[in-house]
Amino acid sequence: NNYNYNNGNYQMYYLGAYCTSSGVYAGVFTDSTCTKHAPSGTYEKYNYGYSLPTRPLVSSSCMSCSAYNNNNGNNNGGNNNNNK
């Protein structure tokens, strides 16, 4: 959460995920249960102009597990000295 000074009052903002029919996205909310979206531009205003990702946080497409296991079971990041 983030406290922001507003005319002598503190406004708390919360960062959380929300779902749409096109995916799961990050958003800024005014309540701790992340149901009330903060006004557009709130995140950028308090975070030096940086913005939240505009693409979904998770992919809706599937990948084969074997796509990640193409190194003959050598899953030690190229560290061949057996130090784990």
GROMACS .gro file of C-alpha atoms in nm:
model
   84
    1ASN     CA    1   0.000   0.000   0.000
    2ASN     CA    2   0.102   0.361  -0.040
    3TYR     CA    3   0.013   0.660   0.181
    4ASN     CA    4  -0.041   0.985  -0.007
    5TYR     CA    5  -0.100   1.327   0.145
    6ASN     CA    6  -0.419   1.487   0.012
    7ASN     CA    7  -0.542   1.813   0.172
    8GLY     CA    8  -0.438   1.701   0.519
    9ASN     CA    9  -0.577   1.349   0.474
   10TYR     CA   10  -0.392   1.034   0.384
   11GLN     CA   11  -0.524   0.832   0.092
   12MET     CA   12  -0.413   0.472   0.087
   13TYR     CA   13  -0.366   0.292  -0.244
   14TYR     CA   14  -0.328  -0.080  -0.292
   15LEU     CA   15  -0.163  -0.271  -0.573
   16GLY     CA   16  -0.331  -0.596  -0.666
   17ALA     CA   17  -0.444  -0.821  -0.945
   18TYR     CA   18  -0.781  -0.822  -1.116
   19CYS     CA   19  -0.936  -1.048  -1.376
   20THR     CA   20  -1.102  -0.966  -1.705
   21SER     CA   21  -1.218  -1.184  -1.991
   22SER     CA   22  -0.881  -1.118  -2.159
   23GLY     CA   23  -0.654  -1.200  -1.865
   24VAL     CA   24  -0.519  -1.114  -1.521
   25TYR     CA   25  -0.379  -0.761  -1.484
   26ALA     CA   26  -0.210  -0.548  -1.216
   27GLY     CA   27  -0.406  -0.249  -1.093
   28VAL     CA   28  -0.422   0.023  -0.830
   29PHE     CA   29  -0.716   0.025  -0.590
   30THR     CA   30  -0.853   0.248  -0.315
   31ASP     CA   31  -0.963  -0.041  -0.093
   32SER     CA   32  -0.768  -0.326   0.064
   33THR     CA   33  -0.982  -0.592  -0.106
   34CYS     CA   34  -0.886  -0.454  -0.448
   35THR     CA   35  -1.241  -0.405  -0.573
   36LYS     CA   36  -1.248  -0.025  -0.623
   37HIS     CA   37  -1.011   0.095  -0.895
   38ALA     CA   38  -0.815   0.412  -0.825
   39PRO     CA   39  -0.844   0.695  -1.079
   40SER     CA   40  -0.651   0.647  -1.401
   41GLY     CA   41  -0.292   0.768  -1.371
   42THR     CA   42  -0.268   0.719  -0.993
   43TYR     CA   43   0.022   0.473  -1.013
   44GLU     CA   44   0.219   0.694  -1.252
   45LYS     CA   45   0.156   1.003  -1.037
   46TYR     CA   46   0.317   0.849  -0.728
   47ASN     CA   47   0.583   0.635  -0.897
   48TYR     CA   48   0.790   0.884  -1.099
   49GLY     CA   49   0.595   0.829  -1.418
   50TYR     CA   50   0.648   0.454  -1.427
   51SER     CA   51   0.340   0.259  -1.527
   52LEU     CA   52   0.207  -0.085  -1.453
   53PRO     CA   53   0.234  -0.358  -1.717
   54THR     CA   54  -0.038  -0.332  -1.979
   55ARG     CA   55  -0.009  -0.696  -2.082
   56PRO     CA   56  -0.165  -0.980  -1.880
   57LEU     CA   57   0.042  -1.103  -1.585
   58VAL     CA   58  -0.007  -1.466  -1.683
   59SER     CA   59  -0.026  -1.626  -2.023
   60SER     CA   60  -0.343  -1.792  -2.142
   61SER     CA   61  -0.154  -2.022  -2.378
   62CYS     CA   62   0.001  -2.353  -2.278
   63MET     CA   63   0.356  -2.467  -2.333
   64SER     CA   64   0.493  -2.817  -2.321
   65CYS     CA   65   0.705  -2.894  -2.013
   66SER     CA   66   0.958  -3.056  -2.244
   67ALA     CA   67   1.030  -2.716  -2.397
   68TYR     CA   68   1.221  -2.631  -2.079
   69ASN     CA   69   1.400  -2.965  -2.050
   70ASN     CA   70   1.613  -2.964  -2.363
   71ASN     CA   71   1.952  -2.992  -2.195
   72ASN     CA   72   1.960  -3.367  -2.124
   73GLY     CA   73   1.861  -3.328  -1.759
   74ASN     CA   74   2.149  -3.088  -1.679
   75ASN     CA   75   1.940  -2.838  -1.485
   76ASN     CA   76   2.218  -2.677  -1.287
   77GLY     CA   77   2.246  -2.360  -1.494
   78GLY     CA   78   2.568  -2.466  -1.668
   79ASN     CA   79   2.746  -2.519  -1.336
   80ASN     CA   80   2.929  -2.842  -1.404
   81ASN     CA   81   3.139  -2.847  -1.087
   82ASN     CA   82   2.853  -3.013  -0.894
   83ASN     CA   83   2.822  -2.721  -0.652
   84LYS     CA   84   2.456  -2.670  -0.577
   0.00000   0.00000   0.00000
